[in-house]
Tab-separated table of C-alpha atoms and ligand atoms in Angstrom:
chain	number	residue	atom	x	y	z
A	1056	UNK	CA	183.968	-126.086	84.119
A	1057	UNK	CA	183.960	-122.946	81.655
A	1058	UNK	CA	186.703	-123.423	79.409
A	1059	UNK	CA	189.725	-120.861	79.827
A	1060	UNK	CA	191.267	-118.678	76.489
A	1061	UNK	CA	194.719	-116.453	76.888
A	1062	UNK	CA	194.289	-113.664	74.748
A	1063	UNK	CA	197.728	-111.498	73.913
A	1064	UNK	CA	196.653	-108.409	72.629
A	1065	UNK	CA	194.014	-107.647	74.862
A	1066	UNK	CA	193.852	-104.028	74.505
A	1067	UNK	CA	193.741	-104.188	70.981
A	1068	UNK	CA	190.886	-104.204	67.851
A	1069	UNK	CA	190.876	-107.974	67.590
A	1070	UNK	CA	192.122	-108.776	71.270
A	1071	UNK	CA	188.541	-106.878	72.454
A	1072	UNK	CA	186.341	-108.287	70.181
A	1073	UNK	CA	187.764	-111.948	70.395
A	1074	UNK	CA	187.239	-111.364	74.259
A	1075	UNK	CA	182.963	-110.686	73.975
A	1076	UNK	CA	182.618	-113.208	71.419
A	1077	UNK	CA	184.383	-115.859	73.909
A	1078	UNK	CA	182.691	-114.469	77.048
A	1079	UNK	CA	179.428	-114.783	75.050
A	1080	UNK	CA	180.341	-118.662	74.604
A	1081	UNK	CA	181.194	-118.736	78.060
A	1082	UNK	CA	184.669	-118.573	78.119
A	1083	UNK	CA	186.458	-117.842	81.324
A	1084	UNK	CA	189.060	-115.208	79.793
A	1085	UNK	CA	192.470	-113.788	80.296
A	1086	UNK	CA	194.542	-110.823	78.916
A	1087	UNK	CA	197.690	-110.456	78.627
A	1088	UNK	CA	198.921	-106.914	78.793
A	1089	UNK	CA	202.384	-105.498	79.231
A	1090	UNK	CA	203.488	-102.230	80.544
A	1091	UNK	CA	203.541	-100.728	84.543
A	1092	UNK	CA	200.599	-97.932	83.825
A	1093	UNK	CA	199.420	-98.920	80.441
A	1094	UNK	CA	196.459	-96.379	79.885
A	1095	UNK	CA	195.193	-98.969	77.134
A	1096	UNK	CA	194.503	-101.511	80.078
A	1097	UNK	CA	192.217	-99.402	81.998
A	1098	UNK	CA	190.274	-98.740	78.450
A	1099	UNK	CA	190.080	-102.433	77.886
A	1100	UNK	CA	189.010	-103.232	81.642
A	1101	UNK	CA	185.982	-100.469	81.184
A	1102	UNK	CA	184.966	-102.179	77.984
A	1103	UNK	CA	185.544	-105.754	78.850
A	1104	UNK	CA	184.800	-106.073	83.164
A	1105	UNK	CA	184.537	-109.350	82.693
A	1106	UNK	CA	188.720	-110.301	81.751
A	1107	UNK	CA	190.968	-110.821	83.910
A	1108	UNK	CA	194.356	-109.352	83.515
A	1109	UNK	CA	197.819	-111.248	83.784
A	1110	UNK	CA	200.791	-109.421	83.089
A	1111	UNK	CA	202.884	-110.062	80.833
A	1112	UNK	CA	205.241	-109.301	77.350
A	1113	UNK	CA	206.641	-111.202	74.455
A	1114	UNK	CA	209.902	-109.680	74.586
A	1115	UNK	CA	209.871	-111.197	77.793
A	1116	UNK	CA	210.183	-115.421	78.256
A	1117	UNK	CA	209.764	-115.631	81.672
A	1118	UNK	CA	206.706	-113.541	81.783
A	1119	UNK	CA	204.994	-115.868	79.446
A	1120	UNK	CA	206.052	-118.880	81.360
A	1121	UNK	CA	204.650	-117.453	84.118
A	1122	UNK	CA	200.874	-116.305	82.506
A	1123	UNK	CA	200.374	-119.552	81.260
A	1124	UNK	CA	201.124	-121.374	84.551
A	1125	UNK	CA	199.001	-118.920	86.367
A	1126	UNK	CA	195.611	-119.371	83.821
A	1127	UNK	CA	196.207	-122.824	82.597
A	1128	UNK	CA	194.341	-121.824	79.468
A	1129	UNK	CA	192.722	-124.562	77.165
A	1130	UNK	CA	193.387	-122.072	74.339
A	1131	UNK	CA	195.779	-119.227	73.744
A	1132	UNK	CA	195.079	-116.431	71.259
A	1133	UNK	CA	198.125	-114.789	70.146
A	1134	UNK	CA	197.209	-111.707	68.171
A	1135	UNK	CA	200.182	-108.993	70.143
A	1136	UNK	CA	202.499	-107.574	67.716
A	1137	UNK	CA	203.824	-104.281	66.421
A	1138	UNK	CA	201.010	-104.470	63.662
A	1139	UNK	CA	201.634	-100.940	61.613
A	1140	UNK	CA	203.332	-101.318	58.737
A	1141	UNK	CA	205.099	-98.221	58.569
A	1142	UNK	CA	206.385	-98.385	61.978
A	1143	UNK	CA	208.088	-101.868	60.319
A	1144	UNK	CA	210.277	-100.149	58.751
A	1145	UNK	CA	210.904	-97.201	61.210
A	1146	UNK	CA	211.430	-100.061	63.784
A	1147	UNK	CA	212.528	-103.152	61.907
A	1148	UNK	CA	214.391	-104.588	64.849
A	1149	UNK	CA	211.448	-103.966	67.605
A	1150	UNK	CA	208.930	-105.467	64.910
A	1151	UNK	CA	211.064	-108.485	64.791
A	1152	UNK	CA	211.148	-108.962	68.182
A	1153	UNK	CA	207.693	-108.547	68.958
A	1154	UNK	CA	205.882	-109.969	66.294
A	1155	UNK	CA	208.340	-112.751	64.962
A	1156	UNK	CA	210.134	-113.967	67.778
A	1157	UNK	CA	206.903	-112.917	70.356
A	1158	UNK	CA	205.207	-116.542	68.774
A	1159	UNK	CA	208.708	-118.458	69.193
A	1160	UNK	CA	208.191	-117.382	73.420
A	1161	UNK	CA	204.810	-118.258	73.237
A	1162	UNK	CA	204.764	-121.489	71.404
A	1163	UNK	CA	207.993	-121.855	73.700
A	1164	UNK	CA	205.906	-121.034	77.426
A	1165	UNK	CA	203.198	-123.366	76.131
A	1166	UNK	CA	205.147	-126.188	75.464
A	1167	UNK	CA	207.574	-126.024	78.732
A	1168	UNK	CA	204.345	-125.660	80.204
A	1169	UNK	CA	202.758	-128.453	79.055
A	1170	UNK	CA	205.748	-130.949	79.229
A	1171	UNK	CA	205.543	-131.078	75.081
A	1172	UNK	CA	208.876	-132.891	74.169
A	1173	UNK	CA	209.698	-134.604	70.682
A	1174	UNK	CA	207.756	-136.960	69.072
A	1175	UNK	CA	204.669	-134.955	69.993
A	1176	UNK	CA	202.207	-135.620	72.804
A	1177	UNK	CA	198.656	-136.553	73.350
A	1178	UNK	CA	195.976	-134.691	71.737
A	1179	UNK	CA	194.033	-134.880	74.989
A	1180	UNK	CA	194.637	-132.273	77.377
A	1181	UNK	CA	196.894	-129.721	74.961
A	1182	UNK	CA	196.972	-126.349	74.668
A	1183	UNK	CA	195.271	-124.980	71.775
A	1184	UNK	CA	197.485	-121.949	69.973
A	1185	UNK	CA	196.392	-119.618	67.474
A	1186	UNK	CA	198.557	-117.213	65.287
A	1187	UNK	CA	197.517	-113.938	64.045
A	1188	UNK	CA	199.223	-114.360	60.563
A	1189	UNK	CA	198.469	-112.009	57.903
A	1190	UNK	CA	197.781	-111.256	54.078
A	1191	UNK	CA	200.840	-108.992	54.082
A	1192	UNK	CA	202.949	-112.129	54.033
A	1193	UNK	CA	201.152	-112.521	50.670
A	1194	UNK	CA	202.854	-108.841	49.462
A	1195	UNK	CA	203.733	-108.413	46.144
A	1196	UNK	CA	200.611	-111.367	44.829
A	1197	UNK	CA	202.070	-114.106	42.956
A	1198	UNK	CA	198.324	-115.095	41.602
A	1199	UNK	CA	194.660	-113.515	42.634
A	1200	UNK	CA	193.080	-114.396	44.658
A	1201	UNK	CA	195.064	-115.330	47.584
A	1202	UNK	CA	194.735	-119.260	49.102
A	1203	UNK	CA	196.653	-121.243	51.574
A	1204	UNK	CA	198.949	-122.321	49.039
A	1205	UNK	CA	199.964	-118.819	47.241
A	1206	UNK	CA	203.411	-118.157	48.098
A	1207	UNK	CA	204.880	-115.580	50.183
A	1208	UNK	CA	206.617	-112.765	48.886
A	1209	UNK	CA	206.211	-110.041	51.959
A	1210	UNK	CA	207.093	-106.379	51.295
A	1211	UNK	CA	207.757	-105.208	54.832
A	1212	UNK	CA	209.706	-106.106	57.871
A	1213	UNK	CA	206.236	-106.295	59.706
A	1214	UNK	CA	205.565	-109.312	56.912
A	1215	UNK	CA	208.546	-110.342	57.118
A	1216	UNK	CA	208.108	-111.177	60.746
A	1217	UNK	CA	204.900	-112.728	60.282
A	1218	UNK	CA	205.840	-115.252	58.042
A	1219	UNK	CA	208.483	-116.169	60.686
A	1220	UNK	CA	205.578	-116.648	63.117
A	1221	UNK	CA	203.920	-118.370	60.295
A	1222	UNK	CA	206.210	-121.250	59.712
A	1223	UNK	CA	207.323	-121.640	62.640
A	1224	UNK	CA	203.984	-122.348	64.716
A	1225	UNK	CA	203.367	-124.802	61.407
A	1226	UNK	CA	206.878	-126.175	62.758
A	1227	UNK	CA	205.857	-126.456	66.169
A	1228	UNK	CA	202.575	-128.176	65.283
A	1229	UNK	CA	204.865	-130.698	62.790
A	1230	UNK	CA	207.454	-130.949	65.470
A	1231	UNK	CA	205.642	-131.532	68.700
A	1232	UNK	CA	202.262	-132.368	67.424
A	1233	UNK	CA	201.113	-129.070	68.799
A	1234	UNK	CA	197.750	-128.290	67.955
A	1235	UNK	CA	199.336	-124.800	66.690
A	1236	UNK	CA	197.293	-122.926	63.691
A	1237	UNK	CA	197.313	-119.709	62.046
A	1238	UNK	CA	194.844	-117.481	60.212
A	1239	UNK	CA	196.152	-115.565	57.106
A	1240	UNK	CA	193.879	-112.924	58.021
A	1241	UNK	CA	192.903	-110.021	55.615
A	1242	UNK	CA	192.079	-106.312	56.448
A	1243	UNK	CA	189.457	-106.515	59.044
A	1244	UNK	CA	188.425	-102.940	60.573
A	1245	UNK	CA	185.961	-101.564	62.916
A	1246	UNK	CA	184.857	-98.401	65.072
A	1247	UNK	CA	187.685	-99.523	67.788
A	1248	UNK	CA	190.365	-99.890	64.515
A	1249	UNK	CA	193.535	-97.836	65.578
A	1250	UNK	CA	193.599	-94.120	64.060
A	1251	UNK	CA	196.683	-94.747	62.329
A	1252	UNK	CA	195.283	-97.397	59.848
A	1253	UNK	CA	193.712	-96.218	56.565
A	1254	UNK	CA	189.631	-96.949	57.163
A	1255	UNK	CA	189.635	-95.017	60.575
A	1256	UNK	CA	192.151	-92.143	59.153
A	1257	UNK	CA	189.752	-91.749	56.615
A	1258	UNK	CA	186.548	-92.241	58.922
A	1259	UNK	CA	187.812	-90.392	61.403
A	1260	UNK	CA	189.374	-87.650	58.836
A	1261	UNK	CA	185.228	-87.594	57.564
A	1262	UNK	CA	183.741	-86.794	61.302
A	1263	UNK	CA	186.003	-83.953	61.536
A	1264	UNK	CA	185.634	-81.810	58.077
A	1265	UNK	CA	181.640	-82.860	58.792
A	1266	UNK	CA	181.680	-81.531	61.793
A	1267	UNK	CA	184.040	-78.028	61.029
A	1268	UNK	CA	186.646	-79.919	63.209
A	1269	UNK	CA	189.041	-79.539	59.998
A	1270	UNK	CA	189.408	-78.782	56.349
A	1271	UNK	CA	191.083	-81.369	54.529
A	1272	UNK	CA	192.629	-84.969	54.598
A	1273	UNK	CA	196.327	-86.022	53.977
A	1274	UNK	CA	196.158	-89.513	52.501
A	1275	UNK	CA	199.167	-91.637	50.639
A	1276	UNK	CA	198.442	-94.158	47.576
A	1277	UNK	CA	194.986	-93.999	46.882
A	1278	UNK	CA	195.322	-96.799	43.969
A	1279	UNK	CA	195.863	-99.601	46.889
A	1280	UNK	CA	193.348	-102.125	46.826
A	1281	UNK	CA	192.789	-104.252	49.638
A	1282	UNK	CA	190.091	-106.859	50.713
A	1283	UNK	CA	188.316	-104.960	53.947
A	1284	UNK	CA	186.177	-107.143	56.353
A	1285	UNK	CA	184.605	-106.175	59.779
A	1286	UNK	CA	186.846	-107.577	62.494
A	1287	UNK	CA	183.952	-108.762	64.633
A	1288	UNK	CA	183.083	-110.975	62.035
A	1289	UNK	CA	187.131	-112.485	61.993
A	1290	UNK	CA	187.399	-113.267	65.884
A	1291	UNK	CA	184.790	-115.710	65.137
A	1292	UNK	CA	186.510	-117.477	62.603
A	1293	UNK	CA	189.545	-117.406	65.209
A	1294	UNK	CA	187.945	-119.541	67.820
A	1295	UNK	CA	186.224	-121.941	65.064
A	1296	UNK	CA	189.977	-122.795	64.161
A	1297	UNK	CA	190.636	-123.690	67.275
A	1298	UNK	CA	187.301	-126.113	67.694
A	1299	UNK	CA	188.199	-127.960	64.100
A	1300	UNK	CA	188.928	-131.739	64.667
A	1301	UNK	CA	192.416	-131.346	62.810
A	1302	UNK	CA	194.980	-128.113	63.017
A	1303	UNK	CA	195.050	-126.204	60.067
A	1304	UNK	CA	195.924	-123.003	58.507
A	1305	UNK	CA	193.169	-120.845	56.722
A	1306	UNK	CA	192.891	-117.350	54.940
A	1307	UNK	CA	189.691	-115.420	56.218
A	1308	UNK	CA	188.387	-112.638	54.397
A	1309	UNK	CA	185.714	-111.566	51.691
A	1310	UNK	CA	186.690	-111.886	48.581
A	1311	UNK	CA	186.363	-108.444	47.215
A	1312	UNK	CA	188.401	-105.596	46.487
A	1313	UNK	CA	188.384	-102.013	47.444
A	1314	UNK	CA	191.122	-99.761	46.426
A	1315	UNK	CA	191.675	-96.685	48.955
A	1316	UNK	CA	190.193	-94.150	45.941
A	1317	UNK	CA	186.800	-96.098	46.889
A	1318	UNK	CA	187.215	-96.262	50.341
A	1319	UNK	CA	187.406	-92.548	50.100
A	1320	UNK	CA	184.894	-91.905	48.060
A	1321	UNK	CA	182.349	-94.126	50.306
A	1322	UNK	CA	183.114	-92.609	53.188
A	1323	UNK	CA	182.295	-89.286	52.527
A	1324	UNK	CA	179.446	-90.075	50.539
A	1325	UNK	CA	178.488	-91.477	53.683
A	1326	UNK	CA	178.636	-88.000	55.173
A	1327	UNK	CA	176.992	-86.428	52.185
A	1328	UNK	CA	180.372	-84.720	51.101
A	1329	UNK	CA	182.102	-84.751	48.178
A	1330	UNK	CA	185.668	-86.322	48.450
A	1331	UNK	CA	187.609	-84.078	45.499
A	1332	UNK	CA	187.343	-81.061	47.527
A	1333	UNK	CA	188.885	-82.193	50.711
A	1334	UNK	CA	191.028	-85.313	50.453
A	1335	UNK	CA	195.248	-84.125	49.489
A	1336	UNK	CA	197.511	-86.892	48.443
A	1337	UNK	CA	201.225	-86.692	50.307
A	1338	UNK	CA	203.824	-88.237	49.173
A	1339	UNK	CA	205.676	-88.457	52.395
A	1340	UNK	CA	202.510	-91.039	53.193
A	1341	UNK	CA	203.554	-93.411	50.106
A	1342	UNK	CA	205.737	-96.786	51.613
A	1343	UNK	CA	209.128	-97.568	50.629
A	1344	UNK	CA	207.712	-100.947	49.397
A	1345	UNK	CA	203.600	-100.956	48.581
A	1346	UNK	CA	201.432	-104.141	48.926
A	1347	UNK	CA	199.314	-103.310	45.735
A	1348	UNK	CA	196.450	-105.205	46.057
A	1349	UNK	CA	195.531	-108.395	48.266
A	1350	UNK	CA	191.892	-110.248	47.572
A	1351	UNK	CA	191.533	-113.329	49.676
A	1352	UNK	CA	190.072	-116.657	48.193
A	1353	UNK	CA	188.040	-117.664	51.918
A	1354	UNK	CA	186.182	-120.963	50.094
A	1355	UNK	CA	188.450	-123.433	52.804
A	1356	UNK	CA	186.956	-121.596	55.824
A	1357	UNK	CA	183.140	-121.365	54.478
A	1358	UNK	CA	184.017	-124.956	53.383
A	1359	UNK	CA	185.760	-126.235	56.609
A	1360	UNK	CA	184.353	-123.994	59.217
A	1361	UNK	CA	181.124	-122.783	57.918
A	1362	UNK	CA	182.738	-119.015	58.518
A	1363	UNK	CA	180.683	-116.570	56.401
A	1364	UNK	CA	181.345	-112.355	56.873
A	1365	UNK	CA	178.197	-110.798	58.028
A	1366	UNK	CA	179.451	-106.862	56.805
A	1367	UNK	CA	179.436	-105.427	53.475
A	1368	UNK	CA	182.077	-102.922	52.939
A	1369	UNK	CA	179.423	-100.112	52.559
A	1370	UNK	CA	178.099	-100.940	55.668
A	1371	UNK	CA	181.551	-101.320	57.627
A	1372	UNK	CA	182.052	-97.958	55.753
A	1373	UNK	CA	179.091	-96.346	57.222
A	1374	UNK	CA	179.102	-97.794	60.234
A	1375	UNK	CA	182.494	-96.244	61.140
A	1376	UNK	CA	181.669	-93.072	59.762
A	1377	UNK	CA	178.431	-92.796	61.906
A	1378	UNK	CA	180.818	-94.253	65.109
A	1379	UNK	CA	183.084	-91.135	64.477
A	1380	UNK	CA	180.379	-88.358	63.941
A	1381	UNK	CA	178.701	-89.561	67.428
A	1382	UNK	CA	182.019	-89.893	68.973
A	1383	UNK	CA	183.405	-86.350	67.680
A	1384	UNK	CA	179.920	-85.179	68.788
A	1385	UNK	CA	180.039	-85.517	72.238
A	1386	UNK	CA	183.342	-84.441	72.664
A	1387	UNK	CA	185.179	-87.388	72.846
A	1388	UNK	CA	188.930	-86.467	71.587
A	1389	UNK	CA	190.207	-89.532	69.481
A	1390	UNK	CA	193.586	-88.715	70.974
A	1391	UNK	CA	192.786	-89.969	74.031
A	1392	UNK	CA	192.435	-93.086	72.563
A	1393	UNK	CA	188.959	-94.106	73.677
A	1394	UNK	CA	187.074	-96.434	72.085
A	1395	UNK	CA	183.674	-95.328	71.383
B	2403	NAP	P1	196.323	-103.773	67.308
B	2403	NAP	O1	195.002	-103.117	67.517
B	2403	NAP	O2	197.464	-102.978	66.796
B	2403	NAP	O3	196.753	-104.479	68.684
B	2403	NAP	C1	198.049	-104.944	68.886
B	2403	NAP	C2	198.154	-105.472	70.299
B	2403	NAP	O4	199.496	-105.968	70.500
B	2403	NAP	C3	197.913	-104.431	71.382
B	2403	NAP	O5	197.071	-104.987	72.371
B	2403	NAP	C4	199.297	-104.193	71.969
B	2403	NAP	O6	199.287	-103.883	73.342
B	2403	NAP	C5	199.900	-105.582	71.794
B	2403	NAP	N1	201.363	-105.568	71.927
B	2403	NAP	C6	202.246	-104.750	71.285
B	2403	NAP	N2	203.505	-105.007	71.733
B	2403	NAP	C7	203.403	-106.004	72.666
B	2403	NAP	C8	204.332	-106.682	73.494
B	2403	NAP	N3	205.641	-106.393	73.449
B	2403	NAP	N4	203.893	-107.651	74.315
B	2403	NAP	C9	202.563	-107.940	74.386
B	2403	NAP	N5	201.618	-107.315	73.640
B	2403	NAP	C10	202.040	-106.355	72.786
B	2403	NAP	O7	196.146	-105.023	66.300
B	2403	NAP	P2	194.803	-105.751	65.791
B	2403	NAP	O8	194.294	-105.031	64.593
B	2403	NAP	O9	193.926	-106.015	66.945
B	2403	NAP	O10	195.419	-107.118	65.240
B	2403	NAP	C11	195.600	-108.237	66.092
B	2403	NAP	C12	196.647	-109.149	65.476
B	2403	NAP	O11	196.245	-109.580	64.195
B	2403	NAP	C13	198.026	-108.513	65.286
B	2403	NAP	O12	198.987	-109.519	65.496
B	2403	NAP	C14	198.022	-108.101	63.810
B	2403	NAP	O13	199.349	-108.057	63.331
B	2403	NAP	C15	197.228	-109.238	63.224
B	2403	NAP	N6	196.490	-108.937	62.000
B	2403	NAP	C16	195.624	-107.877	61.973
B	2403	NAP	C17	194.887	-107.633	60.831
B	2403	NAP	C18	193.908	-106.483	60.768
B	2403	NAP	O14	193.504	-106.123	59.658
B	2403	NAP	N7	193.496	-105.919	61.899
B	2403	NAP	C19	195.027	-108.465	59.705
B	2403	NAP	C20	195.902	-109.546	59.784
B	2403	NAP	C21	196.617	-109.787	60.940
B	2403	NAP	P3	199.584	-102.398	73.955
B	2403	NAP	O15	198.244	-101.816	74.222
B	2403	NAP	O16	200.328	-102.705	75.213
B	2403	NAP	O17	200.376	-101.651	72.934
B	2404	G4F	O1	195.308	-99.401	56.718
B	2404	G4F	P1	196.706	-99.724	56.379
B	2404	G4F	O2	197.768	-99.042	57.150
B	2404	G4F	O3	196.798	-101.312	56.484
B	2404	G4F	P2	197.836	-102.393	55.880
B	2404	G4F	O4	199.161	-101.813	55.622
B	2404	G4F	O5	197.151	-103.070	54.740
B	2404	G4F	O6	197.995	-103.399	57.107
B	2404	G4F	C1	196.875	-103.823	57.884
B	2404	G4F	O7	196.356	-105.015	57.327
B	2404	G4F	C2	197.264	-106.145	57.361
B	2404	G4F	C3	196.531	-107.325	56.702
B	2404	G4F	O8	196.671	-107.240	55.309
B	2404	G4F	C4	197.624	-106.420	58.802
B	2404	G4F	F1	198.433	-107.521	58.855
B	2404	G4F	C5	198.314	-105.210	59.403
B	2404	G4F	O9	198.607	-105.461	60.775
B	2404	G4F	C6	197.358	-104.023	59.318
B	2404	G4F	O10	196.243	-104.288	60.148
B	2404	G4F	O11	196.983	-99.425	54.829
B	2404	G4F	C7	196.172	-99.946	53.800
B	2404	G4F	C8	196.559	-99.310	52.472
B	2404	G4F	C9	198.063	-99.345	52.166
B	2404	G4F	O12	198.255	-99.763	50.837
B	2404	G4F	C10	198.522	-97.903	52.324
B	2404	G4F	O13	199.616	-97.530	51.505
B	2404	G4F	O14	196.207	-97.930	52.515
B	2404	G4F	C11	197.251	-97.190	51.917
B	2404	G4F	N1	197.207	-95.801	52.422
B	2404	G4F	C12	197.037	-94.690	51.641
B	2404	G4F	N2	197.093	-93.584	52.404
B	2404	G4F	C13	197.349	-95.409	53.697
B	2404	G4F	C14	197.289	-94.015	53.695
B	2404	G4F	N3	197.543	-96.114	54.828
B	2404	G4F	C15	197.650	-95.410	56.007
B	2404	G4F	N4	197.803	-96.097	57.156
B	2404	G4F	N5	197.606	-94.029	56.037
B	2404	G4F	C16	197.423	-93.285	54.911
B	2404	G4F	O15	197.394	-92.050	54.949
């Protein structure tokens, strides 16, 4: 029998990318996606044939109840949230909702669901959970680089949130013996990364000027630095968590450091332009609290899991920028939120 993964987040980066690499194992696989005439879910289903669709929120109990009882997954991927930082703070009480209290109803549907009580249950036979934590619970760094053990100090409601998603699936896995883990994750982008994040602002931003589609590029605090990976590189470290012998938490991502100035400058080197003459910094784009740098220390996964990244950041650079000049190319409005 092919074994069955829940994915929330379907119609997102990670969400699609987690769903090919499990298909590719042979994964029978779900989505979860919310919404009566969600235009993201007919992207996805073009994409990703292959998924089958349940319905479903995390604002919503019930509706989680009711997706797990109808796939009976052997793992569940929970990477939905609000997952813009800005937005955090624009929608602090939304953000909470979704992306903190969204893992307290899932951990919540899996364990009514699986007749998990105190004092833990079986190993055999449970539902294997995964949290999308992040870096940005790291926030303002305590030491460099980041480990399992750094403290949190996050610098956003968005990290906030995660770090109540955070502790409390380590809670349900000390608790009810849950075999509940999270991955700190670090930036991880891609040619289906949302517009609104930096790499594809600035890939995207690139494509345009190249291609006389515009004339210059509003960016916020180019002194940033932040540890970029390629996401298709992170899903698979997300499913090895969830085929270790023991549950544990561990941080996934490169190593280095990038600040936005070189992201920048890659990128339309990439293009054969020169950054200085098109690139504007606005203030209105600056945060009310920055994350200055993050730089992940990944040696428990390599260690643990054997994950390795495949993607230098010059080539995750390039490889967007060339994903945006052949998707500007043929027309394709970015708008419209196709992926390419
Ligand atoms: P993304 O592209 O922004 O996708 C977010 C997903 O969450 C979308 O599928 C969205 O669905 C879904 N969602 C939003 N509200 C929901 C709700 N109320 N109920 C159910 N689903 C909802 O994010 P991503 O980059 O793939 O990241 C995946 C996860 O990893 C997120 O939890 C993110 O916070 C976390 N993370 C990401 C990174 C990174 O660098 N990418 C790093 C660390 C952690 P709709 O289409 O319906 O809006
Ligand atoms: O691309 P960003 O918006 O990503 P951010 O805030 O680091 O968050 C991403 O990574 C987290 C993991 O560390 C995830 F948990 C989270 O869900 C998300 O995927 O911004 C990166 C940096 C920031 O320091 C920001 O201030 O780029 C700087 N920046 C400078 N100008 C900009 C801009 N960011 C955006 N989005 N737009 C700008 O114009």
């Amino acid at each position: 029998m092919a074994r069955r993964a829940l994915i929330t987040g379907i119609t997102g980066q990670d969400g699609s990318y987690l769903a090919e690499h499990l298909l590719e194992q042979g994964y029978e696989v779900w989505g979860l996606a919310r919404g009566q005439a969600n235009p993201r879910v007919s992207r996805m289903r073009k994409l990703l044939s292959d998924v089958q669709v349940v319905r479903g929120d995390l604002l919503d109990q019930g509706s989680l109840i009711s997706a797990v009882e109808r796939v009976q997954p052997d793992e569940v991927y929970n990477l939905g949230a609000i997952s813009f930082v800005p937005m955090s703070w624009e929608q602090a009480e939304l953000t909470a909702e979704v992306t903190g209290m969204g893992v307290l109803r899932m951990l919540e549907a899996i364990r009514v669901c699986s007749g998990v009580s105190r004092g833990g249950s079986s190993a055999s036979g449970q539902i294997r959970f995964y949290q999308a934590s992040s870096s940005e619970m790291f926030g303002q760094v305590s030491e460099t680089p980041q480990t399992e053990r750094t403290a949190f100090h996050p610098r956003s409601p968005y990290g906030v949130a995660k770090a109540y998603g955070h502790f409390l699936t380590q809670n349900y896995r000390e608790s009810y013996g849950m075999f509940a883990v999270s991955g700190i994750l670090f930036n991880h982008e891609s040619p289906r990364r949302g517009a609104e994040f930096v790499t594809r602002k600035v890939s995207l931003g690139v494509a345009r000027i190249k291609l006389g589609l515009a004339t210059e590029l509003r960016l916020g605090n180019l002194e940033a630095r932040r540890d970029w990976g390629f996401a298709g590189d992170y899903v698979k470290a997300m499913h090895l968590m969830l085929q270790a012998a023991n549950p544990e938490d561990y941080v996934i991502g490169t190593g280095r450091m990038k600040s936005v100035r070189e992201l920048v400058e890659a990128a339309f080197a990439a293009a054969g332009l020169d950054w200085e003459r098109y690139v504007v910094t606005d203030q209105t784009l600056h945060r009310p609290a920055e994350v200055d740098l993050l730089c992940a220390d990944p040696k428990k996964a390599r260690a643990q899991l054997g994950w390795e990244p495949s993607v230098s950041f010059d080539e995750l650079v390039a490889m967007m920028v060339e994903s945006d000049l052949r998707l500007l190319s043929d027309g394709a409005d970015p708008d419209d939120d196709s992926w390419p």
